[in-house]
Short mmCIF file of C-alpha atoms in Angstrom, two decimals:
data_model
loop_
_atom_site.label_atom_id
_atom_site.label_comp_id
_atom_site.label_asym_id
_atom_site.label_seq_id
_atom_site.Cartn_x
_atom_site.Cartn_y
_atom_site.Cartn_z
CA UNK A 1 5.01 -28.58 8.10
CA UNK A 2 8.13 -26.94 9.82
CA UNK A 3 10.73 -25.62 8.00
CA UNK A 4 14.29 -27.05 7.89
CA UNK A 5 17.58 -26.03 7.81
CA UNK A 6 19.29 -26.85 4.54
CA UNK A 7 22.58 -28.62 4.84
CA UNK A 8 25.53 -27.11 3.66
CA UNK A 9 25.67 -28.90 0.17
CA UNK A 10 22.32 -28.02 -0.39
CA UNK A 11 23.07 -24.21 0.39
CA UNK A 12 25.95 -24.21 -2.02
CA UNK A 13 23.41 -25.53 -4.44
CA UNK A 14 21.50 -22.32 -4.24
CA UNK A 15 24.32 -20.00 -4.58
CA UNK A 16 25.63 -22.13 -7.72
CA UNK A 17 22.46 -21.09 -9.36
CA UNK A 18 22.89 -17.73 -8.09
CA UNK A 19 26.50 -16.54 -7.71
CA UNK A 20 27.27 -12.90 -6.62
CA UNK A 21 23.64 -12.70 -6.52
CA UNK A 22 23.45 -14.76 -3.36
CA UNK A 23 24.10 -13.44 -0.12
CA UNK A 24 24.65 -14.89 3.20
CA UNK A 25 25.39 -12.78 5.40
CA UNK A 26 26.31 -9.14 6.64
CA UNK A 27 24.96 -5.86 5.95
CA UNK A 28 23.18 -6.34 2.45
CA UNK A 29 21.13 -9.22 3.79
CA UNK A 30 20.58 -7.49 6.91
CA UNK A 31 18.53 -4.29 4.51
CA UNK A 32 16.90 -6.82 2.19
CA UNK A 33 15.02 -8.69 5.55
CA UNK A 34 13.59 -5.35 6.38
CA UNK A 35 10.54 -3.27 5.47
CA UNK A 36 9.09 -0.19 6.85
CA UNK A 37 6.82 -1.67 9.15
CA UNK A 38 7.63 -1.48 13.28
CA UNK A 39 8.66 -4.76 13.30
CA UNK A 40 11.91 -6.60 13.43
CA UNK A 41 12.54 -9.73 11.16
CA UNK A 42 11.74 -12.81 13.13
CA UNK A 43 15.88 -13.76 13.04
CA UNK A 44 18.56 -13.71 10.76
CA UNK A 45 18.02 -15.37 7.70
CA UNK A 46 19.84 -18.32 5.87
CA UNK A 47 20.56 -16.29 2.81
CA UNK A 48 18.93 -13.64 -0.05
CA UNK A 49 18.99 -13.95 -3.56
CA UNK A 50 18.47 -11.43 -6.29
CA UNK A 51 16.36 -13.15 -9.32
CA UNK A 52 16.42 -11.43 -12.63
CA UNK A 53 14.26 -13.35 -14.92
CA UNK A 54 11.04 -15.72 -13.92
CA UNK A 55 12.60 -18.58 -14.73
CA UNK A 56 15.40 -17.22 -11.77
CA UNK A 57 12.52 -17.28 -9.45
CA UNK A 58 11.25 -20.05 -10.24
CA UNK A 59 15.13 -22.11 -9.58
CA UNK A 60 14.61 -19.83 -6.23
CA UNK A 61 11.16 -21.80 -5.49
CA UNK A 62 11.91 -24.89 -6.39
CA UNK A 63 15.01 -25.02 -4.32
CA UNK A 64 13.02 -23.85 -0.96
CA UNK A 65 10.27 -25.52 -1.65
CA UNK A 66 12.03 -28.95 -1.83
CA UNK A 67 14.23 -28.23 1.27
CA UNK A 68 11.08 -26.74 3.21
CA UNK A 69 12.48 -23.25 3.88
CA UNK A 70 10.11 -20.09 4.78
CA UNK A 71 10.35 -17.45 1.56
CA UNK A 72 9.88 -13.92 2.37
CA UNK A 73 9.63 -11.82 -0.99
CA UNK A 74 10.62 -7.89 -1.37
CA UNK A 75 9.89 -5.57 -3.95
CA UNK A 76 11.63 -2.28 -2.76
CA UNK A 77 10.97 -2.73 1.19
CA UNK A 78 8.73 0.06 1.55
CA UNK A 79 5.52 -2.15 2.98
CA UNK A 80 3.90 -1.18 6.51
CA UNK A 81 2.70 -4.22 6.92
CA UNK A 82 5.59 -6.19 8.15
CA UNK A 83 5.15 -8.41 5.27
CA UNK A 84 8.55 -8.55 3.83
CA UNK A 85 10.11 -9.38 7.19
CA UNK A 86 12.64 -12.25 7.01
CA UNK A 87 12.21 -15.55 8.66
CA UNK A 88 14.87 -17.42 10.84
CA UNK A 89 16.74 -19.74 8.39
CA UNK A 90 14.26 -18.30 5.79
CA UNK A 91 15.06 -16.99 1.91
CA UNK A 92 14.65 -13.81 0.92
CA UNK A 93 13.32 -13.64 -2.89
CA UNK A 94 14.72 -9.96 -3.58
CA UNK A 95 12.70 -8.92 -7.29
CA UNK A 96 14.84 -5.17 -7.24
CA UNK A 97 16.49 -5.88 -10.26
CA UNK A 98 13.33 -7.32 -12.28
CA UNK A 99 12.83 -3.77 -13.08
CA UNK A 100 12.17 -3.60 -16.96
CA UNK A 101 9.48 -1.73 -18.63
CA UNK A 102 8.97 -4.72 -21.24
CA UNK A 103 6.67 -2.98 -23.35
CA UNK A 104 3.97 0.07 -23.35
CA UNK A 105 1.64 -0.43 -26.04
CA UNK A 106 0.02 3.05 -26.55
CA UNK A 107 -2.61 1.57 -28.89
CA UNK A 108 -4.07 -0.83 -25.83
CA UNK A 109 -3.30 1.36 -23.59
CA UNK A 110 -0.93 -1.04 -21.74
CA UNK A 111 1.83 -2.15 -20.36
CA UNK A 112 4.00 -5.21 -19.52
CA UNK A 113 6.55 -4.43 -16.56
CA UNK A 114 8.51 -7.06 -14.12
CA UNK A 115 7.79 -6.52 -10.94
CA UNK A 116 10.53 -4.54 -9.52
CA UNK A 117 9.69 -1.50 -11.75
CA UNK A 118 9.16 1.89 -9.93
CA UNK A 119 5.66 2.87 -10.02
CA UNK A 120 6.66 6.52 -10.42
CA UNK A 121 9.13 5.35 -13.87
CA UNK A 122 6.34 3.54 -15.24
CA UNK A 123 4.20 6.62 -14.78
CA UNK A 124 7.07 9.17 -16.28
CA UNK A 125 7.76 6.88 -19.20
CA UNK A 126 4.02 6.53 -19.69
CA UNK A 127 3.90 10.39 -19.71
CA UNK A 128 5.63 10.62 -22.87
CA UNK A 129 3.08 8.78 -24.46
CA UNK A 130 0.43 10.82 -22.80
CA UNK A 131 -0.56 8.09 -20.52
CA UNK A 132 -0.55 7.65 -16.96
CA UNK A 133 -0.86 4.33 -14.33
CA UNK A 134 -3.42 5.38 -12.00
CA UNK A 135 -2.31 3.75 -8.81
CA UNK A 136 -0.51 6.07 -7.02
CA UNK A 137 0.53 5.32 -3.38
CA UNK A 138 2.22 7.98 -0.79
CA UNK A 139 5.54 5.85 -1.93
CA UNK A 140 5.56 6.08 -6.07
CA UNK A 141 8.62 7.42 -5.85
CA UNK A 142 10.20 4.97 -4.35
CA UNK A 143 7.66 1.44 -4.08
CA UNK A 144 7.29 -1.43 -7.01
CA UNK A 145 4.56 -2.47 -9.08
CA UNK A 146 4.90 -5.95 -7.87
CA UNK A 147 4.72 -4.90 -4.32
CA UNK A 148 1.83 -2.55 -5.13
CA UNK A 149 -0.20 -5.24 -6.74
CA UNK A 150 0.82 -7.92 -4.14
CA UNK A 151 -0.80 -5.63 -1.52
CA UNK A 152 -3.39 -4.38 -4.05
CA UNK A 153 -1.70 -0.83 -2.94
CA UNK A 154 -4.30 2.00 -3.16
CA UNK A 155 -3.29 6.14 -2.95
CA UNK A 156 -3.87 9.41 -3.30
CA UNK A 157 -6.16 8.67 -6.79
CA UNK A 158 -8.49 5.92 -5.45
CA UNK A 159 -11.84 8.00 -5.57
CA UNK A 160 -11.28 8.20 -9.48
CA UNK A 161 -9.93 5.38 -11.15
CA UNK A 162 -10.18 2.79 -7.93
CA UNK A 163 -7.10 0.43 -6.28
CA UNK A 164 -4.69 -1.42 -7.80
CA UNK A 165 -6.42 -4.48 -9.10
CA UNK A 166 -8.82 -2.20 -11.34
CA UNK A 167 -5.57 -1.58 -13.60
CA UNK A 168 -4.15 -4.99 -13.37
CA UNK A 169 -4.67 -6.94 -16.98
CA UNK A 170 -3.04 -9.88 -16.10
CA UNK A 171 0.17 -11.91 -14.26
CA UNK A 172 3.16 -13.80 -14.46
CA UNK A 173 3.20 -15.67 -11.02
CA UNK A 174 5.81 -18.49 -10.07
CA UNK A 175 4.01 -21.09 -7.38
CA UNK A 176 5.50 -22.56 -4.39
CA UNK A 177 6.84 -25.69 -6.08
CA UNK A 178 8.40 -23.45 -8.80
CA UNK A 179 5.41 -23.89 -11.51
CA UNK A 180 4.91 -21.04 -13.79
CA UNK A 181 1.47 -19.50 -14.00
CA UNK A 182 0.10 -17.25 -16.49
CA UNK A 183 -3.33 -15.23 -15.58
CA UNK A 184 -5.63 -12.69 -17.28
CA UNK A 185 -5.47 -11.35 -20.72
CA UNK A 186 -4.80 -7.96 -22.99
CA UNK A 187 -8.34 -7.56 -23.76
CA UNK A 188 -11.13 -5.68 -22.19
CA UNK A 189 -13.08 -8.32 -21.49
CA UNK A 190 -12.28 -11.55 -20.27
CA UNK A 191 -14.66 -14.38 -18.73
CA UNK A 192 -12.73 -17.40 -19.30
CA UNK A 193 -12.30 -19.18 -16.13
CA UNK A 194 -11.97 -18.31 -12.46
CA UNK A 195 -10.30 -14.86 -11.92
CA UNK A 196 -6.99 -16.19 -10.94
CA UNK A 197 -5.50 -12.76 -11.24
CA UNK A 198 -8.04 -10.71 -8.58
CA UNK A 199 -6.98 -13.95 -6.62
CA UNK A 200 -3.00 -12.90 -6.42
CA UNK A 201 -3.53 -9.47 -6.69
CA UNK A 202 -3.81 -8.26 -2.69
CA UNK A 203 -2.35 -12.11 -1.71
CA UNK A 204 0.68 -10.64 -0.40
CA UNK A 205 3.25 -13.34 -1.18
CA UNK A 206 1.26 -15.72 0.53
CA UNK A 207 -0.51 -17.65 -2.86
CA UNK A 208 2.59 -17.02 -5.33
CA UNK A 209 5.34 -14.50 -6.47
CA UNK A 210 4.02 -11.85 -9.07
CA UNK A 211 7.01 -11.86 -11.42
CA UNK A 212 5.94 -9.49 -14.17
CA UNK A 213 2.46 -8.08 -15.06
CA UNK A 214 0.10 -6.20 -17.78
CA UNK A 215 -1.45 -3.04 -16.26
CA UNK A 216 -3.89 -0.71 -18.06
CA UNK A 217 -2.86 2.84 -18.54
CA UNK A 218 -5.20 5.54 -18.88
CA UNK A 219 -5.20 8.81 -20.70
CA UNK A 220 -3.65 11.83 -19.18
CA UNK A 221 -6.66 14.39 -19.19
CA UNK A 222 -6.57 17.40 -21.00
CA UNK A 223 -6.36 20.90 -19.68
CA UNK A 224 -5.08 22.16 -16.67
CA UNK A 225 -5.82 20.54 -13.03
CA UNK A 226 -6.66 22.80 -10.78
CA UNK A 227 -6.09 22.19 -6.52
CA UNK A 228 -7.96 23.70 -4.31
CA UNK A 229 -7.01 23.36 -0.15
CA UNK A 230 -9.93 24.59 2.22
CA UNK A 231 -9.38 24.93 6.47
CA UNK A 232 -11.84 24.13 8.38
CA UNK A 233 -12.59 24.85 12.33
CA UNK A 234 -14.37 21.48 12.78
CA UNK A 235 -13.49 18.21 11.26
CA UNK A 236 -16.80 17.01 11.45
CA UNK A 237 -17.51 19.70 9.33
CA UNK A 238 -14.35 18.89 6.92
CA UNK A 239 -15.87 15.14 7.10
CA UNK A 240 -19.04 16.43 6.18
CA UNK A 241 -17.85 18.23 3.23
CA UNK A 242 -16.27 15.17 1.56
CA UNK A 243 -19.99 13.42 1.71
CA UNK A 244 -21.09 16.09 0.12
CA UNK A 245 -17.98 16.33 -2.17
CA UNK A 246 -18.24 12.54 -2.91
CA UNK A 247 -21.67 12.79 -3.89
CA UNK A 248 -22.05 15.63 -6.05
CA UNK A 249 -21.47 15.79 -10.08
CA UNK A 250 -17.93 16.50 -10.42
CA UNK A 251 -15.27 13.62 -8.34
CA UNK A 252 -12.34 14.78 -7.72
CA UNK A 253 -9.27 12.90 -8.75
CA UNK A 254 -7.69 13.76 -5.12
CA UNK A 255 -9.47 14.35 -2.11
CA UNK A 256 -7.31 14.25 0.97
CA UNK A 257 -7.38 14.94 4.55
CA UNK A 258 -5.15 16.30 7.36
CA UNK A 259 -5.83 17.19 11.38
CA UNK A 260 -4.91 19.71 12.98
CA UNK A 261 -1.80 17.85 14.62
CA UNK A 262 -0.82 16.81 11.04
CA UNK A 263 -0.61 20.18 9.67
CA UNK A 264 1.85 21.60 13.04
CA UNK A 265 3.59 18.64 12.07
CA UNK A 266 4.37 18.76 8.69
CA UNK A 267 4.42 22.83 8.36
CA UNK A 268 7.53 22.05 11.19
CA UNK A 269 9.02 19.80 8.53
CA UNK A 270 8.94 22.09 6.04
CA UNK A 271 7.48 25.12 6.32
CA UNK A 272 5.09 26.25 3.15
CA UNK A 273 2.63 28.59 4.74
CA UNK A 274 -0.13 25.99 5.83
CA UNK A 275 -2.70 27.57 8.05
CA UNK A 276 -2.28 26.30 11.74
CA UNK A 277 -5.38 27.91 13.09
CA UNK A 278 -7.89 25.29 11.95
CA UNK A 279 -8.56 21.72 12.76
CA UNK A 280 -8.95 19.88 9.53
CA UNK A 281 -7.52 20.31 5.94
CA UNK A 282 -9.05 19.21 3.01
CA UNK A 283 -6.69 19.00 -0.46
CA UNK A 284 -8.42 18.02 -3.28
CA UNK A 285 -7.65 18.35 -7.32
CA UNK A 286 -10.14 18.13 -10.54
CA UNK A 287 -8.68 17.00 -13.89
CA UNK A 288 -10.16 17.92 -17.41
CA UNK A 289 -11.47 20.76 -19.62
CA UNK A 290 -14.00 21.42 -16.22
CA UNK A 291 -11.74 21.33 -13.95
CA UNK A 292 -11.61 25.19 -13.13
CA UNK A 293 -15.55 24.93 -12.87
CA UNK A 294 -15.11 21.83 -10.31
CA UNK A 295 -12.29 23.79 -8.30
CA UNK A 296 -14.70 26.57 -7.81
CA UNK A 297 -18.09 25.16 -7.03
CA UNK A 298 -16.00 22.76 -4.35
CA UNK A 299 -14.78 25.61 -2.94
CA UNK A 300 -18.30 27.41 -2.35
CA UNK A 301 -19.44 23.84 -1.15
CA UNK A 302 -16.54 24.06 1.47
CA UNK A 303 -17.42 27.72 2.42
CA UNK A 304 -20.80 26.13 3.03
CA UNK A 305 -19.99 23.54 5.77
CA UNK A 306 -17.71 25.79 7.53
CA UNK A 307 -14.48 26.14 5.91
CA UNK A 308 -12.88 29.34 6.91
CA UNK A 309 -10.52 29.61 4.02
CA UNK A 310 -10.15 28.24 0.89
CA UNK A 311 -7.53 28.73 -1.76
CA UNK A 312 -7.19 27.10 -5.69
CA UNK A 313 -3.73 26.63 -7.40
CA UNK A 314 -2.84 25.84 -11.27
CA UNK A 315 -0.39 23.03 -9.82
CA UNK A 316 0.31 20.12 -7.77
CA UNK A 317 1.90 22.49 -4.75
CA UNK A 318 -1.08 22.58 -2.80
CA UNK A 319 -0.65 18.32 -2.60
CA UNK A 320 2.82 18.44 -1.66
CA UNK A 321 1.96 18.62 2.00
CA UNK A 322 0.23 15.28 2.03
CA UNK A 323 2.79 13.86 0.58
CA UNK A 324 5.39 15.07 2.66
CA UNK A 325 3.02 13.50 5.58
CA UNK A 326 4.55 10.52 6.13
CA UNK A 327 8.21 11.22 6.59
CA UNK A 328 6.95 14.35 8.98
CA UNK A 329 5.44 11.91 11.16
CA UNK A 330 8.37 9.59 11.56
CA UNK A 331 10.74 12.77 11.95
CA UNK A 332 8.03 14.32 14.88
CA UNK A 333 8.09 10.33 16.70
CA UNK A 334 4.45 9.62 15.68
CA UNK A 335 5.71 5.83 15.02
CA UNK A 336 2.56 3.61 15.65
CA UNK A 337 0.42 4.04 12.82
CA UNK A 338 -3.25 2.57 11.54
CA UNK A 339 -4.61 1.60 7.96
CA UNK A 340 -8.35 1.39 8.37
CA UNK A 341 -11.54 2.34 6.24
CA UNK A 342 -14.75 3.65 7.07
CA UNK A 343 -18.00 4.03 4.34
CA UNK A 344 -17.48 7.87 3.48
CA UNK A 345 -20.89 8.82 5.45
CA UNK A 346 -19.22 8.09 8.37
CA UNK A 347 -16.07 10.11 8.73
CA UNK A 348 -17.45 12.94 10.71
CA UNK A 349 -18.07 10.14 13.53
CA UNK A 350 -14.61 8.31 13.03
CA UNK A 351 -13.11 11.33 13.25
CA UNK A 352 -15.17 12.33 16.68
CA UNK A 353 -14.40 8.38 18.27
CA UNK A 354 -11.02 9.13 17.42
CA UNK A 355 -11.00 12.14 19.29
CA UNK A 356 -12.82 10.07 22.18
CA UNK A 357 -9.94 7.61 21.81
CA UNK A 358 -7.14 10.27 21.95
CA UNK A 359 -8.55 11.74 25.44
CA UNK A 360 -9.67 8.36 26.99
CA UNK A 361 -6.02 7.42 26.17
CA UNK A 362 -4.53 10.18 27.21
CA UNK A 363 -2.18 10.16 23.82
CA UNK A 364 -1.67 12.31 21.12
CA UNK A 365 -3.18 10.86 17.41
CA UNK A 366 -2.67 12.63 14.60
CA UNK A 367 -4.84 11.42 10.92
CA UNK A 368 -4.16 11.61 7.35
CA UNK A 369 -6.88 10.47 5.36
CA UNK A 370 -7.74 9.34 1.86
CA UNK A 371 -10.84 11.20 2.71
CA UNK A 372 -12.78 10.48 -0.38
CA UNK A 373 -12.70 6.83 -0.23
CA UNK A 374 -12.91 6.84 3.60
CA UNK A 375 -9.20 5.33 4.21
CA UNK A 376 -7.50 6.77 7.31
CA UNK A 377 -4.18 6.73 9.02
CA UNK A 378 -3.99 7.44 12.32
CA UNK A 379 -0.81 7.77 14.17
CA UNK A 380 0.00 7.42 17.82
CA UNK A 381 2.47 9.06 19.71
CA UNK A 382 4.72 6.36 21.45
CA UNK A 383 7.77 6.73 23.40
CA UNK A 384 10.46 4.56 21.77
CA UNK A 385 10.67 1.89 24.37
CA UNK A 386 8.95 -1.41 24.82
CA UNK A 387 6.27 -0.03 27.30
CA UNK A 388 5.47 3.26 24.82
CA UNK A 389 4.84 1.03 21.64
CA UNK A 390 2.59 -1.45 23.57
CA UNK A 391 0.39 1.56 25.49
CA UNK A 392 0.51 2.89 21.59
CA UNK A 393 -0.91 -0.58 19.97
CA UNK A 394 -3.60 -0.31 22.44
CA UNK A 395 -4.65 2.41 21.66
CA UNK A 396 -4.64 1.44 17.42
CA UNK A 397 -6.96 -1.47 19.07
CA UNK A 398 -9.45 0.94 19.68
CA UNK A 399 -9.36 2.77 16.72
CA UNK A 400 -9.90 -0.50 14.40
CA UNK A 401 -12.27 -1.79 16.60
CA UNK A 402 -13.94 1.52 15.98
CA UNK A 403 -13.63 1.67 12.36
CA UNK A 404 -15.62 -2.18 12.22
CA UNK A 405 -18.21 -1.04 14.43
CA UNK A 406 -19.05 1.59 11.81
CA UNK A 407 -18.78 -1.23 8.85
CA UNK A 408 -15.65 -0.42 8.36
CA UNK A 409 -12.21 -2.63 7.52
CA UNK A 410 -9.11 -3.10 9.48
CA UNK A 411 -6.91 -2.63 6.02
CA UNK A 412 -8.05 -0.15 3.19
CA UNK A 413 -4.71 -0.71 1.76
CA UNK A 414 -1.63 -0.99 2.94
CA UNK A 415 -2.26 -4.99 4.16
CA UNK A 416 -2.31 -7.60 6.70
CA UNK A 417 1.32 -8.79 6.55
CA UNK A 418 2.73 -9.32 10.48
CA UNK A 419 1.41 -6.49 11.65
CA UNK A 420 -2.59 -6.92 11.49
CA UNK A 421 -2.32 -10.58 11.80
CA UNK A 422 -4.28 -10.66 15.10
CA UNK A 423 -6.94 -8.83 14.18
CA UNK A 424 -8.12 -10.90 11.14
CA UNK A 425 -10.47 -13.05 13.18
CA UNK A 426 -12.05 -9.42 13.92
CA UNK A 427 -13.48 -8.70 10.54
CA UNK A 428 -13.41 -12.57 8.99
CA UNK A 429 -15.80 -14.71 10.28
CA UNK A 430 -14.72 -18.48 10.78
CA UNK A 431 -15.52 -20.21 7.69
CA UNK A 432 -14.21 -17.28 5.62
CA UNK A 433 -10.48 -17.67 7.32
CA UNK A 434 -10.80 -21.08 7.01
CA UNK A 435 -11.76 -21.25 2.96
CA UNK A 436 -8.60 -18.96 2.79
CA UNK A 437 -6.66 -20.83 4.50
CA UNK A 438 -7.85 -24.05 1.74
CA UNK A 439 -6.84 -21.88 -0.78
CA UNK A 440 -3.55 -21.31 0.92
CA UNK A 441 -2.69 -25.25 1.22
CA UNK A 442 -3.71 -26.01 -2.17
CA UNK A 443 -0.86 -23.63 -3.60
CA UNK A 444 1.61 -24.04 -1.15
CA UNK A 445 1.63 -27.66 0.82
CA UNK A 446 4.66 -27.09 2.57
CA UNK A 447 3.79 -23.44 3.72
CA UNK A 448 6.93 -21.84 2.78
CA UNK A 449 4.98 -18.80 0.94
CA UNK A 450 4.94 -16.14 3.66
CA UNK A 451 3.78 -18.48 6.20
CA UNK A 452 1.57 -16.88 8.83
CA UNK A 453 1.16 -13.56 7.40
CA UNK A 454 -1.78 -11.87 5.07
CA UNK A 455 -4.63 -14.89 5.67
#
């Protein structure tokens, strides 16, 4: 079904339910149908509106849904996926100010938070409590909860305690037509049912909009964590190490890489003292009463398959170059960047294809990687016009072609959204699209959701 254009009584519906908290126009709605992705939004949109209760979003729903008008939802904009993107005529369903901590309930080890909480204020008021929510993407500082568990968002803490849907309990979700759904439940165990949650959680906008949530919280280890950063002169050898790394006793609760390229970059950013002489580092931490014991037998591990230094730090310092990746890219005009994952065995040969790639291309790539669960981001070099982002997106061809020829994914966690729309029919095979797209039509008839993004 296409969309419509609302007439103007039925517009002034909308902002009668909304007030202030409807915009129509000008520079507020111009941030709100933006994310971080390289795409524009596909035209201006009708209007946004700025729900602070379910029951908001649900009046939001019901309104589009009758009039047949594309909803784009935002948490904080910070998705890569272009899957926040406002449509032309569309509604953008803005959940910033659903951004209560409800309740943490230290006994259960859980908490109820709307969606437009801060992942890193969750984790700081979960601190004093000595509990922690394990998700952590590049972007805690700044990304939601709801937009982490609407693209099942994974991080620097993966290897350990897994992506966002292990910590998810259960959901408030608000359907197409407006319908309020509840999913999950505050006990361990649950079998009642279809899993309606693992359903929404990684949907990105397209099945429902997450409105609130329970997430599990974890303990905050004791003792002191201890960092350790090793350089080596091969990153086959560096790829090699995390194998080794991944299956030994001890997992790390970080284990991270950088190239070469990275490091020039980000030590221009802000200098710290990385070593530039290398062509892989690996950052990695170990939590708990062992975690001196784990630093130090990595380490002599590293030394083993090549690393030509390796240093071990009482802090987080030694991680603050990873996460400083991302804006040092962006500053340095790497702009075309990949989300793909490879089975851990195979990173020394991703990381040799996309060496391959780089020369056949004759472009510089540069690769951050959630080494120990095998989730890279490679970034092209792309002049900023037209012709330098297309000879870039080549390029990111090859490199998820490559990652699927060595049973890899074309998304470890940052999405489909606009961006890796295309490529779907890539990994999914035709029946598989289609039962998604079943699923799709049975929640959303008119296809307002996020139409043609995510399945």
């Amino acid at each position: 079904m296409h969309a419509s254009t609302p007439t103007a009584p039925a517009t002034n519906e909308l902002q009668d339910l909304f007030g202030d908290r409807f915009i129509a126009g000008g520079s507020e709605l111009d941030r709100v149908s933006r994310d971080e992705s390289r795409y524009e939004p596909q035209g201006p949109a009708l209007a946004a509106v700025f729900p602070e209760s379910t029951q908001e979003v649900s009046a939001a729903l019901r309104w589009a849904n009758r009039y047949g008008v594309k909803v784009s939802v935002r948490g904080t904009g910070t998705g890569l996926s272009g899957g926040a993107l406002a449509y032309a005529g569309g509604l953008v369903v803005s959940l910033e100010r659903m951004n209560k901590i409800v309740r943490i309930d230290p006994v259960n080890r859980l908490a109820e938070v709307q969606a437009g909480v801060i992942n890193a204020e969750l984790n700081r008021a979960a601190a004093e409590l000595g509990l922690f929510f394990a998700p952590d993407p590049a972007s805690a500082e700044i990304s939601s909860i709801g937009g982490n568990i609407a693209t099942n968002a994974g991080g620097l803490r993966c290897i350990s305690h897994g992506v966002t849907r292990d910590s998810v309990a259960a959901l408030e979700v608000v359907l197409a037509d407006g319908s309020i759904l509840h999913t999950g439940a505050r006990t361990l165990k649950n079998v009642v049912g279809l899993d309606l949650t693992s359903l929404f959680v990684g949907s990105e906008g397209t099945l429902g909009v997450i409105t609130a949530a329970t997430v599990r919280l974890k303990a905050i280890a004791p003792g002191t964590p201890r960092t350790f950063r090793a350089s080596f002169t091969s990153i086959e050898d560096a790829g090699r190490a995390v194998t080794a790394i991944v299956n030994g006793a001890q997992t790390p609760e970080v284990l991270e890489l950088l190239d070469a390229r990275s490091v020039q970059i980000i030590e221009a950013y802000k200098p710290s003292g990385l070593p530039s002489d290398g062509c892989a580092l690996l950052i990695g931490q170990f939590t708990g009463l062992q975690a001196e014991q784990a630093a130090n037998d990595t380490a002599e591990l590293c030394r083993g398959y090549g690393a030509a230094q390796v240093v071990i730090a009482q802090d987080d310092s030694l991680l603050e170059a990873r996460r400083l990746a991302n804006p040092a890219l962006n500053a340095q005009g790497l702009r075309v960047s990949c989300d793909v994952a490879v089975p851990v065995g195979e990173l020394a040969e991703v990381f040799r294809g996309i060496e391959r790639i780089a020369e056949a291309h004759g472009r510089t790539i540069s690769v951050v990687a959630h080494a120990g669960d095998g989730n890279l981001h490679p970034t092209v070099e792309a002049e900023d016009t037209p012709e330098g982002y297309a000879a870039a997106e080549v390029v990111i061809g090859d490199i998820t072609r490559l990652a699927l020829k060595l049973g890899g994914t074309i998304s470890g966690e940052h999405g489909i959204g606009l961006v890796k729309q295309a490529e779907l029919p890539w990994q999914l095979d035709e029946a598989t699209l289609h039962t998604q797209q079943m699923i799709k039509y049975a929640l959303d008839r008119k296809n307002i959701l996020t139409p043609g993004r995510g399945i």
